PDB file of C-alpha atoms in Angstrom:
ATOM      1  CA  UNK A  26      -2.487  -1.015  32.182  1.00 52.00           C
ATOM      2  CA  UNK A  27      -4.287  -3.333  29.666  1.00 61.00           C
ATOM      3  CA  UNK A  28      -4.065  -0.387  27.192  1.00 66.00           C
ATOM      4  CA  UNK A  29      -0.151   0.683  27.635  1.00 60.00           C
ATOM      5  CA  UNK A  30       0.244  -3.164  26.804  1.00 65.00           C
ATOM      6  CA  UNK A  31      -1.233  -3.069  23.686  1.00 79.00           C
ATOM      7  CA  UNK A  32      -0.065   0.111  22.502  1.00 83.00           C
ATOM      8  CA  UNK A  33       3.454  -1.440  23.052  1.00 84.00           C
ATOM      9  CA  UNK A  34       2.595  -4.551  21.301  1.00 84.00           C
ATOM     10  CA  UNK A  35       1.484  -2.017  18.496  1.00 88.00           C
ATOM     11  CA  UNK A  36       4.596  -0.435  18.042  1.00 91.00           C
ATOM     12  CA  UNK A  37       6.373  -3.623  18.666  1.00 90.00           C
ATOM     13  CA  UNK A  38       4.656  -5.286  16.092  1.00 91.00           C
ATOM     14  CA  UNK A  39       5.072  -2.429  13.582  1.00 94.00           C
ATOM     15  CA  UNK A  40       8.742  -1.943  14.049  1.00 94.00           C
ATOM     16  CA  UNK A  41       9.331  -6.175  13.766  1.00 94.00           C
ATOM     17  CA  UNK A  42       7.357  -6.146  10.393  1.00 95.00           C
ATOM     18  CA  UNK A  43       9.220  -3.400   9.116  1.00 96.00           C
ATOM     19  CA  UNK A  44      12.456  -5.105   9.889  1.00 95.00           C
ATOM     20  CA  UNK A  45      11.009  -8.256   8.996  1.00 95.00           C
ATOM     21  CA  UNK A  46      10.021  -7.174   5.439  1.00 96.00           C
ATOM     22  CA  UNK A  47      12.839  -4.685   4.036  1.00 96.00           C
ATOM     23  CA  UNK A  48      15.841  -7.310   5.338  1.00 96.00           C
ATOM     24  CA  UNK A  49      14.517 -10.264   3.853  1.00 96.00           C
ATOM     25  CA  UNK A  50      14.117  -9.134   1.105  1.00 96.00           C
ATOM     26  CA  UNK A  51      17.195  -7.866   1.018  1.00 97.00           C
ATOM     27  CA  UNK A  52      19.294 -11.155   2.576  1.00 97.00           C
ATOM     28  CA  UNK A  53      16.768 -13.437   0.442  1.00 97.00           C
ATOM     29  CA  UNK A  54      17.743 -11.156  -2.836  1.00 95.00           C
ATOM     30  CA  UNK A  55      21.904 -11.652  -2.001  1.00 96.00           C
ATOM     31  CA  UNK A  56      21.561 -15.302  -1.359  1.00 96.00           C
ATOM     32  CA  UNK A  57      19.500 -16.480  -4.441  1.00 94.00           C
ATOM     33  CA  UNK A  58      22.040 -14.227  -6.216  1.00 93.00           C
ATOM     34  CA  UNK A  59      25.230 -16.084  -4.394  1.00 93.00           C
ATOM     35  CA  UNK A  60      23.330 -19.404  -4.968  1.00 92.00           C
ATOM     36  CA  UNK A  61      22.967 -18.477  -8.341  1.00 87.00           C
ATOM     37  CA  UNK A  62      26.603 -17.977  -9.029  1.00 85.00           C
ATOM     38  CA  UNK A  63      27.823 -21.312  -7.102  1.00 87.00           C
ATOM     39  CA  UNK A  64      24.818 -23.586  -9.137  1.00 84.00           C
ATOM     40  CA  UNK A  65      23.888 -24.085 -12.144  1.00 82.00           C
ATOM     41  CA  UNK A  66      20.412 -24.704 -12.195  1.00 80.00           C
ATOM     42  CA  UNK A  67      19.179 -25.516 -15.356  1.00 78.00           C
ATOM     43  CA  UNK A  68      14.801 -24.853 -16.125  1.00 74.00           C
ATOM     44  CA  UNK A  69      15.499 -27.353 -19.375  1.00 70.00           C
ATOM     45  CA  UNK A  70      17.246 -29.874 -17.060  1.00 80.00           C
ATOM     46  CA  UNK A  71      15.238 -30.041 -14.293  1.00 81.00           C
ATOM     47  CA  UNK A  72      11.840 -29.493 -15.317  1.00 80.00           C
ATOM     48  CA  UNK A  73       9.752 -26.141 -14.579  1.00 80.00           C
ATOM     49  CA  UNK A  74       7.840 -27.649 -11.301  1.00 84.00           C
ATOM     50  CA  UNK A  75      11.188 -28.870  -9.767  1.00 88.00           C
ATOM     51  CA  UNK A  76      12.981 -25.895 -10.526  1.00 88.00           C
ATOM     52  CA  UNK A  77      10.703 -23.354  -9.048  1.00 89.00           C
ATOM     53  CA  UNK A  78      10.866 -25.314  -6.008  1.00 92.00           C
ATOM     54  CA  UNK A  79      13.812 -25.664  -5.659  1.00 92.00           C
ATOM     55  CA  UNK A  80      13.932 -21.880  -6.180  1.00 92.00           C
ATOM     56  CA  UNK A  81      11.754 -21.153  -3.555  1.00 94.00           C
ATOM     57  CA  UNK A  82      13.687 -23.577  -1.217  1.00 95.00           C
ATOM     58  CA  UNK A  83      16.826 -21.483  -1.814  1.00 96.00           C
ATOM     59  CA  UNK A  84      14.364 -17.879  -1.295  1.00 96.00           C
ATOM     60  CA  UNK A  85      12.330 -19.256   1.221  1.00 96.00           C
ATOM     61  CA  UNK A  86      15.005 -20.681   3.374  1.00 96.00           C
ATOM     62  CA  UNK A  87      16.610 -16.955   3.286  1.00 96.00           C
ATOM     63  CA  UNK A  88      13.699 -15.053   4.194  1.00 97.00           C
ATOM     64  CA  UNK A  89      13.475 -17.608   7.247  1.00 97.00           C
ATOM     65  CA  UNK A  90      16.979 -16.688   8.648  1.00 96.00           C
ATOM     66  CA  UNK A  91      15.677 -13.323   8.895  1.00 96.00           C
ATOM     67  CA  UNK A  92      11.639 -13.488   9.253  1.00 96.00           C
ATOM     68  CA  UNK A  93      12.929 -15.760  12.530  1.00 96.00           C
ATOM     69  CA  UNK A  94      15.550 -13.669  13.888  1.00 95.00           C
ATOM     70  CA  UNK A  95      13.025 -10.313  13.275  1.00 95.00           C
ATOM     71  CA  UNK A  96      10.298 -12.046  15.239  1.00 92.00           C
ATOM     72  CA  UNK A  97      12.517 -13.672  18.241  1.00 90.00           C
ATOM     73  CA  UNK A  98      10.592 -13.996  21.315  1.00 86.00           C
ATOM     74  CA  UNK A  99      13.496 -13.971  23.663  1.00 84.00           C
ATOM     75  CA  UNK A 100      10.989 -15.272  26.784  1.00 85.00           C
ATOM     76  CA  UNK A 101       9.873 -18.127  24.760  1.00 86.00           C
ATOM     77  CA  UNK A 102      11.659 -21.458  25.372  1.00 89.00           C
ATOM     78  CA  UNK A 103      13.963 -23.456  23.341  1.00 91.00           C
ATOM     79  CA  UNK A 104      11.776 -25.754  22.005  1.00 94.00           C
ATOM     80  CA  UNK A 105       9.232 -23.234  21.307  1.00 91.00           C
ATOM     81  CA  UNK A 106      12.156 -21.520  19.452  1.00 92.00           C
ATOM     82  CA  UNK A 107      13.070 -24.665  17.275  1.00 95.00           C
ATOM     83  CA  UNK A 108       9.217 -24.910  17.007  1.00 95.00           C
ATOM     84  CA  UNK A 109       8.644 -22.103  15.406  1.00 94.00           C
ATOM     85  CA  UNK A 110      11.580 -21.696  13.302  1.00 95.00           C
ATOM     86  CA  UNK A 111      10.592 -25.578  11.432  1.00 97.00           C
ATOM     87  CA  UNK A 112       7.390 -24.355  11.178  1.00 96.00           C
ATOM     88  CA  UNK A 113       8.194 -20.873   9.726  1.00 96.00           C
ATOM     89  CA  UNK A 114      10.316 -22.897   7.123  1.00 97.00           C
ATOM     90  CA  UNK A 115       8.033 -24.540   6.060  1.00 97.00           C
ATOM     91  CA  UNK A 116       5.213 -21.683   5.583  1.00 97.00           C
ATOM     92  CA  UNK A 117       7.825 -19.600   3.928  1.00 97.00           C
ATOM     93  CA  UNK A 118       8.831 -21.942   1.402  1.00 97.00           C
ATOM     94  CA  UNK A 119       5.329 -22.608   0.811  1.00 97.00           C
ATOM     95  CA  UNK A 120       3.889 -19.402   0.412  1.00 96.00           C
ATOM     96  CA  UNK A 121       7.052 -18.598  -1.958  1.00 95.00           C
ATOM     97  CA  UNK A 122       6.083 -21.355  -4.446  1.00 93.00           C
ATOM     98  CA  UNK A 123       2.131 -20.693  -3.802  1.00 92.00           C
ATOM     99  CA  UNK A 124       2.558 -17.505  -4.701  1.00 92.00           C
ATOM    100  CA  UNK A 125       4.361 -18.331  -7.650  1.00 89.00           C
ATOM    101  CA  UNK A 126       2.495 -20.655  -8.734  1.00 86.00           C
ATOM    102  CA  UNK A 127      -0.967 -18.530  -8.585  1.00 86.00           C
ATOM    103  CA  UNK A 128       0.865 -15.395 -10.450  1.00 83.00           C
ATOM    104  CA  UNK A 129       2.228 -17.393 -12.715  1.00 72.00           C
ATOM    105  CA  UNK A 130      -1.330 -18.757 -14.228  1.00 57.00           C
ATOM    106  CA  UNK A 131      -0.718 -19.510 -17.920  1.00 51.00           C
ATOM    107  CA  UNK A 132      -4.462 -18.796 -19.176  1.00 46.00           C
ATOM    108  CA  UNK A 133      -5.940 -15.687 -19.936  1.00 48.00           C
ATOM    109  CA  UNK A 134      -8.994 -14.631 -21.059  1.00 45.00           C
ATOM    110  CA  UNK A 135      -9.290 -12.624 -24.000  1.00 45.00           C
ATOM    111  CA  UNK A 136     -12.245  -9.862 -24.549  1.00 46.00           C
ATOM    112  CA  UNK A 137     -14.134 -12.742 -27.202  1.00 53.00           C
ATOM    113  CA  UNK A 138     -13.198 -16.088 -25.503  1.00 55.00           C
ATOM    114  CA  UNK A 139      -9.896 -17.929 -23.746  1.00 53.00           C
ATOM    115  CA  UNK A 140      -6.505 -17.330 -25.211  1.00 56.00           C
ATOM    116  CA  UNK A 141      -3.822 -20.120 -24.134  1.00 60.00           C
ATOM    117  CA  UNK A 142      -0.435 -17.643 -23.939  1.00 60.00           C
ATOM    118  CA  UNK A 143       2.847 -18.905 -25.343  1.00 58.00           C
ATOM    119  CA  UNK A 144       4.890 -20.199 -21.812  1.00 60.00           C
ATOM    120  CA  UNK A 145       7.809 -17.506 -21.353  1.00 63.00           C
ATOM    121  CA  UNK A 146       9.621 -18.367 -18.698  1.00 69.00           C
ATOM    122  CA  UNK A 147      11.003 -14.817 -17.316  1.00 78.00           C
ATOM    123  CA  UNK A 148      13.549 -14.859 -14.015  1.00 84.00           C
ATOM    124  CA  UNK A 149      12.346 -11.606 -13.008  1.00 87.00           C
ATOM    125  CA  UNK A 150       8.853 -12.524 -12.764  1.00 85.00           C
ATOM    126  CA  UNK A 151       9.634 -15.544 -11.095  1.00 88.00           C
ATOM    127  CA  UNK A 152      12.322 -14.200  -8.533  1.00 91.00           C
ATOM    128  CA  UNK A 153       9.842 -11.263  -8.006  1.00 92.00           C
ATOM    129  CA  UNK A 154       7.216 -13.950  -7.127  1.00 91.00           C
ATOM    130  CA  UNK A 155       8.791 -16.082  -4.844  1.00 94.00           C
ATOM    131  CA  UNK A 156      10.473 -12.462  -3.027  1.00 96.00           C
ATOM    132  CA  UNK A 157       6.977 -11.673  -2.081  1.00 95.00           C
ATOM    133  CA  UNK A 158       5.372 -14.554  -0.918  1.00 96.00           C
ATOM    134  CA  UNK A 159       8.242 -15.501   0.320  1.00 96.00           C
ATOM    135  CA  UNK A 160       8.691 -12.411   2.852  1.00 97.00           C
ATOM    136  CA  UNK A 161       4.651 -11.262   2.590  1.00 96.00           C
ATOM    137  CA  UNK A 162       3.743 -15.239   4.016  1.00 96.00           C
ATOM    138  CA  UNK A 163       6.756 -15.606   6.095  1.00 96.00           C
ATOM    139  CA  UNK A 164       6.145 -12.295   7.883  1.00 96.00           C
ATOM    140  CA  UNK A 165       2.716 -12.869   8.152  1.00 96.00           C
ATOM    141  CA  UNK A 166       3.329 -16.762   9.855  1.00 96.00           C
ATOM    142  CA  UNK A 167       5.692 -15.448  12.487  1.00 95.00           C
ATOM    143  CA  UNK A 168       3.640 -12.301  13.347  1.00 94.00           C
ATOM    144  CA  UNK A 169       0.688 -14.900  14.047  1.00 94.00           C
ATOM    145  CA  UNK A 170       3.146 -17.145  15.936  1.00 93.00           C
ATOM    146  CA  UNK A 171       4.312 -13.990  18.094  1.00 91.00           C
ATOM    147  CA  UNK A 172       0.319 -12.566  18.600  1.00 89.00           C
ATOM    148  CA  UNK A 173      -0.042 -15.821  20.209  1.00 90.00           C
ATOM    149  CA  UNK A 174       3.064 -16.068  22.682  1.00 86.00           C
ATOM    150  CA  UNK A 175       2.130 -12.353  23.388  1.00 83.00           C
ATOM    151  CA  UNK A 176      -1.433 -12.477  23.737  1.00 83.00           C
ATOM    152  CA  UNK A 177      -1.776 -15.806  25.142  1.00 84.00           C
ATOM    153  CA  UNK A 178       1.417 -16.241  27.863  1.00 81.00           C
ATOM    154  CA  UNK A 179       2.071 -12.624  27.987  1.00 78.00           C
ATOM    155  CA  UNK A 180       5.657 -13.037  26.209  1.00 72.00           C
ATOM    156  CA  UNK A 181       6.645  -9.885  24.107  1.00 67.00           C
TER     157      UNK A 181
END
């Protein structure tokens, strides 16, 4: 019996991070582009730090919706539900900007000694950034969160 259980939780788990991964990317992809239309957020204005925040506030907060609803544990209570959804927020958001932050390193080493590059600032590479962490750590935080409620109070 122990072993039907877990190859169900397998194929549960599988199937959720699937879902999980392609739609938020997807939903977190159309909102930072409808957010993008609606405000004007300025790099020059705001200052690089704040702005890639706030970027992966508006990317992060996306992936949530979905990471959340892709990893529902419908035997779980309410406040385990409003639980985990604060706390997934909060490790989406920051694995978006951690992520982002770590790719986006500004010294390289050369093959004779360090080279300090010229500071590009490129939207793809940033969006790009913040997409993965976002869904990679946000995925990741809820799957953990689910093991738990399934392995601990038998919830799946």
């Amino acid at each position: 019996m122990r072993r039907l259980f877990a190859v169900e939780l397998l194929i549960n788990i599988a199937a959720r991070s699937a879902v999980g991964i392609l739609s938020a990317t997807v939903f977190s992809l159309i909102v930072w582009w409808g957010t993008r239309v609606f405000l004007r957020l300025n790099p020059a204005d705001l200052g690089l730090e704040i702005y890639f925040l706030t970027q992966a506030t508006i990317i992060g907060g996306a992936a949530t919706v979905v990471v959340v609803v892709s990893w529902w544990n419908t035997q779980s209570s309410r406040r385990v539900h409003w639980l985990s959804t604060a706390l997934t927020l909060g490790a989406t958001v920051f694995s978006a900007w951690l992520f982002n932050e770590i790719r986006g390193i500004e010294t390289h080493y050369a093959l004779s000694g360090g080279v300090l590059r010229v500071e590009v600032f490129s939207i793809r590479h940033m969006v790009s950034s913040l997409l993965i962490g976002a869904v990679v750590g946000g995925n990741i935080f809820a799957a953990t969160l689910y093991l738990y409620r399934a392995a601990r109070h038998n919830e799946v």
